GROMACS .gro file of N, CA and C in nm:
model
  300
    1UNK      N    1   9.685  13.399   9.098
    1UNK     CA    2   9.599  13.291   9.037
    1UNK      C    3   9.651  13.168   9.037
    2UNK      N    4   9.604  13.060   9.100
    2UNK     CA    5   9.661  12.930   9.103
    2UNK      C    6   9.647  12.874   8.963
    3UNK      N    7   9.749  12.783   8.930
    3UNK     CA    8   9.751  12.712   8.802
    3UNK      C    9   9.755  12.574   8.824
    4UNK      N   10   9.669  12.503   8.746
    4UNK     CA   11   9.659  12.355   8.743
    4UNK      C   12   9.736  12.295   8.622
    5UNK      N   13   9.824  12.207   8.649
    5UNK     CA   14   9.890  12.145   8.532
    5UNK      C   15   9.845  11.996   8.538
    6UNK      N   16   9.791  11.950   8.426
    6UNK     CA   17   9.749  11.801   8.430
    6UNK      C   18   9.754  11.736   8.283
    7UNK      N   19   9.760  11.622   8.278
    7UNK     CA   20   9.751  11.557   8.151
    7UNK      C   21   9.819  11.408   8.164
    8UNK      N   22   9.860  11.355   8.045
    8UNK     CA   23   9.914  11.230   8.033
    8UNK      C   24  10.070  11.247   7.999
    9UNK      N   25  10.150  11.161   8.051
    9UNK     CA   26  10.275  11.132   7.995
    9UNK      C   27  10.294  11.002   7.953
   10UNK      N   28  10.375  10.965   7.849
   10UNK     CA   29  10.399  10.828   7.803
   10UNK      C   30  10.536  10.801   7.796
   11UNK      N   31  10.564  10.689   7.826
   11UNK     CA   32  10.701  10.624   7.802
   11UNK      C   33  10.691  10.477   7.766
   12UNK      N   34  10.797  10.421   7.715
   12UNK     CA   35  10.801  10.273   7.690
   12UNK      C   36  10.765  10.192   7.821
   13UNK      N   37  10.675  10.094   7.806
   13UNK     CA   38  10.631  10.035   7.929
   13UNK      C   39  10.748   9.959   8.006
   14UNK      N   40  10.850   9.931   7.929
   14UNK     CA   41  10.974   9.875   7.989
   14UNK      C   42  11.061   9.970   8.075
   15UNK      N   43  11.037  10.103   8.047
   15UNK     CA   44  11.109  10.214   8.109
   15UNK      C   45  11.021  10.262   8.232
   16UNK      N   46  10.899  10.221   8.252
   16UNK     CA   47  10.811  10.283   8.345
   16UNK      C   48  10.880  10.275   8.490
   17UNK      N   49  10.929  10.157   8.531
   17UNK     CA   50  11.002  10.178   8.671
   17UNK      C   51  11.100  10.269   8.673
   18UNK      N   52  11.181  10.294   8.584
   18UNK     CA   53  11.293  10.386   8.603
   18UNK      C   54  11.244  10.524   8.580
   19UNK      N   55  11.155  10.553   8.508
   19UNK     CA   56  11.076  10.677   8.492
   19UNK      C   57  11.030  10.723   8.622
   20UNK      N   58  10.950  10.629   8.692
   20UNK     CA   59  10.881  10.664   8.802
   20UNK      C   60  10.986  10.680   8.922
   21UNK      N   61  11.093  10.607   8.915
   21UNK     CA   62  11.197  10.628   9.028
   21UNK      C   63  11.252  10.761   9.002
   22UNK      N   64  11.295  10.800   8.886
   22UNK     CA   65  11.341  10.927   8.883
   22UNK      C   66  11.249  11.046   8.908
   23UNK      N   67  11.123  11.029   8.860
   23UNK     CA   68  11.019  11.133   8.891
   23UNK      C   69  10.994  11.143   9.034
   24UNK      N   70  11.007  11.036   9.118
   24UNK     CA   71  10.988  11.029   9.253
   24UNK      C   72  11.096  11.133   9.316
   25UNK      N   73  11.217  11.121   9.275
   25UNK     CA   74  11.322  11.201   9.320
   25UNK      C   75  11.305  11.352   9.295
   26UNK      N   76  11.257  11.373   9.170
   26UNK     CA   77  11.230  11.503   9.130
   26UNK      C   78  11.106  11.562   9.200
   27UNK      N   79  11.013  11.479   9.237
   27UNK     CA   80  10.877  11.515   9.318
   27UNK      C   81  10.918  11.556   9.459
   28UNK      N   82  11.023  11.504   9.526
   28UNK     CA   83  11.066  11.535   9.656
   28UNK      C   84  11.116  11.666   9.650
   29UNK      N   85  11.207  11.706   9.557
   29UNK     CA   86  11.259  11.842   9.546
   29UNK      C   87  11.147  11.932   9.512
   30UNK      N   88  11.062  11.908   9.424
   30UNK     CA   89  10.958  11.999   9.367
   30UNK      C   90  10.871  12.042   9.484
   31UNK      N   91  10.819  11.934   9.553
   31UNK     CA   92  10.727  11.973   9.646
   31UNK      C   93  10.775  12.085   9.770
   32UNK      N   94  10.912  12.089   9.771
   32UNK     CA   95  10.966  12.185   9.863
   32UNK      C   96  10.988  12.326   9.803
   33UNK      N   97  10.946  12.345   9.684
   33UNK     CA   98  10.980  12.471   9.613
   33UNK      C   99  10.860  12.565   9.658
   34UNK      N  100  10.912  12.689   9.674
   34UNK     CA  101  10.802  12.796   9.697
   34UNK      C  102  10.699  12.804   9.592
   35UNK      N  103  10.560  12.804   9.630
   35UNK     CA  104  10.452  12.823   9.540
   35UNK      C  105  10.402  12.679   9.481
   36UNK      N  106  10.459  12.571   9.524
   36UNK     CA  107  10.419  12.436   9.479
   36UNK      C  108  10.307  12.406   9.589
   37UNK      N  109  10.191  12.363   9.537
   37UNK     CA  110  10.093  12.333   9.618
   37UNK      C  111  10.073  12.170   9.623
   38UNK      N  112  10.094  12.105   9.499
   38UNK     CA  113  10.094  11.959   9.478
   38UNK      C  114  10.168  11.918   9.366
   39UNK      N  115  10.217  11.809   9.357
   39UNK     CA  116  10.306  11.768   9.250
   39UNK      C  117  10.294  11.615   9.255
   40UNK      N  118  10.206  11.548   9.162
   40UNK     CA  119  10.187  11.403   9.175
   40UNK      C  120  10.176  11.353   9.035
   41UNK      N  121  10.217  11.204   9.037
   41UNK     CA  122  10.202  11.127   8.907
   41UNK      C  123  10.142  10.990   8.965
   42UNK      N  124  10.062  10.927   8.872
   42UNK     CA  125  10.001  10.803   8.903
   42UNK      C  126  10.027  10.729   8.783
   43UNK      N  127  10.066  10.592   8.786
   43UNK     CA  128  10.062  10.503   8.674
   43UNK      C  129   9.909  10.470   8.643
   44UNK      N  130   9.878  10.516   8.514
   44UNK     CA  131   9.741  10.498   8.468
   44UNK      C  132   9.734  10.361   8.400
   45UNK      N  133   9.820  10.327   8.317
   45UNK     CA  134   9.811  10.206   8.233
   45UNK      C  135   9.953  10.159   8.212
   46UNK      N  136   9.998  10.051   8.297
   46UNK     CA  137  10.138   9.989   8.277
   46UNK      C  138  10.163   9.931   8.136
   47UNK      N  139  10.063   9.874   8.091
   47UNK     CA  140  10.077   9.814   7.947
   47UNK      C  141  10.125   9.898   7.846
   48UNK      N  142  10.065  10.024   7.846
   48UNK     CA  143  10.104  10.132   7.741
   48UNK      C  144  10.208  10.220   7.793
   49UNK      N  145  10.235  10.220   7.925
   49UNK     CA  146  10.326  10.325   7.979
   49UNK      C  147  10.275  10.465   7.995
   50UNK      N  148  10.158  10.476   8.028
   50UNK     CA  149  10.077  10.591   8.046
   50UNK      C  150  10.066  10.635   8.182
   51UNK      N  151  10.094  10.756   8.219
   51UNK     CA  152  10.101  10.819   8.351
   51UNK      C  153  10.014  10.922   8.364
   52UNK      N  154   9.934  10.944   8.462
   52UNK     CA  155   9.851  11.067   8.488
   52UNK      C  156   9.940  11.164   8.569
   53UNK      N  157   9.953  11.289   8.528
   53UNK     CA  158  10.022  11.389   8.590
   53UNK      C  159   9.933  11.497   8.641
   54UNK      N  160   9.951  11.544   8.764
   54UNK     CA  161   9.865  11.644   8.814
   54UNK      C  162   9.956  11.744   8.917
   55UNK      N  163   9.947  11.873   8.890
   55UNK     CA  164  10.032  11.962   8.970
   55UNK      C  165   9.941  12.078   8.992
   56UNK      N  166   9.965  12.148   9.102
   56UNK     CA  167   9.911  12.285   9.144
   56UNK      C  168  10.007  12.376   9.194
   57UNK      N  169  10.007  12.493   9.120
   57UNK     CA  170  10.115  12.602   9.168
   57UNK      C  171  10.045  12.723   9.205
   58UNK      N  172  10.101  12.805   9.291
   58UNK     CA  173  10.031  12.926   9.346
   58UNK      C  174  10.023  13.029   9.219
   59UNK      N  175  10.111  13.025   9.125
   59UNK     CA  176  10.112  13.127   9.016
   59UNK      C  177  10.221  13.089   8.923
   60UNK      N  178  10.218  13.160   8.811
   60UNK     CA  179  10.314  13.141   8.693
   60UNK      C  180  10.458  13.150   8.733
   61UNK      N  181  10.477  13.260   8.820
   61UNK     CA  182  10.619  13.273   8.871
   61UNK      C  183  10.675  13.143   8.935
   62UNK      N  184  10.590  13.064   9.014
   62UNK     CA  185  10.637  12.955   9.080
   62UNK      C  186  10.650  12.833   8.993
   63UNK      N  187  10.553  12.823   8.891
   63UNK     CA  188  10.578  12.725   8.791
   63UNK      C  189  10.694  12.743   8.688
   64UNK      N  190  10.715  12.873   8.662
   64UNK     CA  191  10.837  12.903   8.575
   64UNK      C  192  10.971  12.873   8.646
   65UNK      N  193  10.975  12.892   8.769
   65UNK     CA  194  11.090  12.874   8.858
   65UNK      C  195  11.114  12.727   8.866
   66UNK      N  196  11.003  12.640   8.874
   66UNK     CA  197  11.028  12.494   8.869
   66UNK      C  198  11.071  12.455   8.726
   67UNK      N  199  11.024  12.503   8.632
   67UNK     CA  200  11.053  12.459   8.487
   67UNK      C  201  11.198  12.496   8.456
   68UNK      N  202  11.244  12.611   8.508
   68UNK     CA  203  11.390  12.657   8.504
   68UNK      C  204  11.493  12.594   8.586
   69UNK      N  205  11.433  12.518   8.701
   69UNK     CA  206  11.521  12.466   8.785
   69UNK      C  207  11.620  12.362   8.725
   70UNK      N  208  11.745  12.344   8.790
   70UNK     CA  209  11.840  12.262   8.724
   70UNK      C  210  11.784  12.115   8.721
   71UNK      N  211  11.724  12.071   8.848
   71UNK     CA  212  11.680  11.930   8.868
   71UNK      C  213  11.567  11.900   8.746
   72UNK      N  214  11.478  11.992   8.727
   72UNK     CA  215  11.376  11.976   8.625
   72UNK      C  216  11.431  11.962   8.467
   73UNK      N  217  11.540  12.069   8.439
   73UNK     CA  218  11.598  12.056   8.321
   73UNK      C  219  11.679  11.925   8.294
   74UNK      N  220  11.728  11.880   8.413
   74UNK     CA  221  11.827  11.767   8.407
   74UNK      C  222  11.728  11.628   8.373
   75UNK      N  223  11.619  11.627   8.441
   75UNK     CA  224  11.511  11.518   8.430
   75UNK      C  225  11.467  11.528   8.265
   76UNK      N  226  11.426  11.635   8.219
   76UNK     CA  227  11.383  11.639   8.088
   76UNK      C  228  11.486  11.602   7.990
   77UNK      N  229  11.605  11.650   8.010
   77UNK     CA  230  11.736  11.611   7.922
   77UNK      C  231  11.744  11.452   7.925
   78UNK      N  232  11.740  11.390   8.040
   78UNK     CA  233  11.769  11.249   8.046
   78UNK      C  234  11.645  11.179   7.974
   79UNK      N  235  11.514  11.224   7.974
   79UNK     CA  236  11.418  11.154   7.915
   79UNK      C  237  11.375  11.209   7.778
   80UNK      N  238  11.447  11.315   7.730
   80UNK     CA  239  11.419  11.367   7.604
   80UNK      C  240  11.415  11.245   7.491
   81UNK      N  241  11.333  11.235   7.408
   81UNK     CA  242  11.302  11.137   7.305
   81UNK      C  243  11.263  11.012   7.364
   82UNK      N  244  11.265  10.977   7.500
   82UNK     CA  245  11.189  10.867   7.552
   82UNK      C  246  11.063  10.886   7.613
   83UNK      N  247  11.011  11.016   7.630
   83UNK     CA  248  10.891  11.042   7.675
   83UNK      C  249  10.808  11.140   7.584
   84UNK      N  250  10.686  11.132   7.596
   84UNK     CA  251  10.596  11.222   7.526
   84UNK      C  252  10.473  11.261   7.607
   85UNK      N  253  10.415  11.376   7.588
   85UNK     CA  254  10.321  11.401   7.679
   85UNK      C  255  10.207  11.489   7.614
   86UNK      N  256  10.107  11.490   7.675
   86UNK     CA  257   9.991  11.592   7.647
   86UNK      C  258   9.957  11.640   7.803
   87UNK      N  259  10.015  11.745   7.828
   87UNK     CA  260   9.998  11.809   7.950
   87UNK      C  261   9.975  11.948   7.921
   88UNK      N  262   9.858  12.000   7.999
   88UNK     CA  263   9.812  12.128   7.974
   88UNK      C  264   9.811  12.212   8.113
   89UNK      N  265   9.819  12.331   8.105
   89UNK     CA  266   9.795  12.432   8.209
   89UNK      C  267   9.665  12.495   8.213
   90UNK      N  268   9.601  12.517   8.319
   90UNK     CA  269   9.473  12.572   8.339
   90UNK      C  270   9.486  12.692   8.445
   91UNK      N  271   9.414  12.803   8.430
   91UNK     CA  272   9.406  12.895   8.539
   91UNK      C  273   9.298  12.844   8.633
   92UNK      N  274   9.303  12.868   8.755
   92UNK     CA  275   9.193  12.826   8.848
   92UNK      C  276   9.161  12.954   8.927
   93UNK      N  277   9.050  13.013   8.891
   93UNK     CA  278   9.015  13.133   8.969
   93UNK      C  279   8.905  13.125   9.053
   94UNK      N  280   8.846  13.011   9.066
   94UNK     CA  281   8.710  12.983   9.141
   94UNK      C  282   8.732  12.859   9.223
   95UNK      N  283   8.836  12.850   9.304
   95UNK     CA  284   8.853  12.731   9.384
   95UNK      C  285   8.739  12.722   9.472
   96UNK      N  286   8.692  12.600   9.521
   96UNK     CA  287   8.598  12.571   9.613
   96UNK      C  288   8.590  12.419   9.642
   97UNK      N  289   8.527  12.390   9.746
   97UNK     CA  290   8.517  12.243   9.795
   97UNK      C  291   8.438  12.165   9.686
   98UNK      N  292   8.465  12.043   9.686
   98UNK     CA  293   8.390  11.938   9.578
   98UNK      C  294   8.250  11.961   9.592
   99UNK      N  295   8.190  11.967   9.709
   99UNK     CA  296   8.050  11.974   9.730
   99UNK      C  297   7.981  12.105   9.739
  100UNK      N  298   8.076  12.210   9.727
  100UNK     CA  299   8.028  12.343   9.742
  100UNK      C  300   7.948  12.398   9.607
   0.00000   0.00000   0.00000
């Protein structure tokens, strides 16, 4: 069953450029991982340092492998205490086109 991970991450507005640069590096690696369907972030509000996060994974095994990967752990360790988030995971069992 496909999983959708989405929500907001927050960091100090002065750190947004560095956060985005490091996240871009992580995204390049993550998009190559087995079971990754998409992995994206967008700057939602530069004044508050809020970013929209959206990911799609083929299954929990793929997501767990990503969360356990060295690059992911290193990113989280570097930003621990400098980022906070409200990111949730959803099961997607009835995927269809937008107009279907």
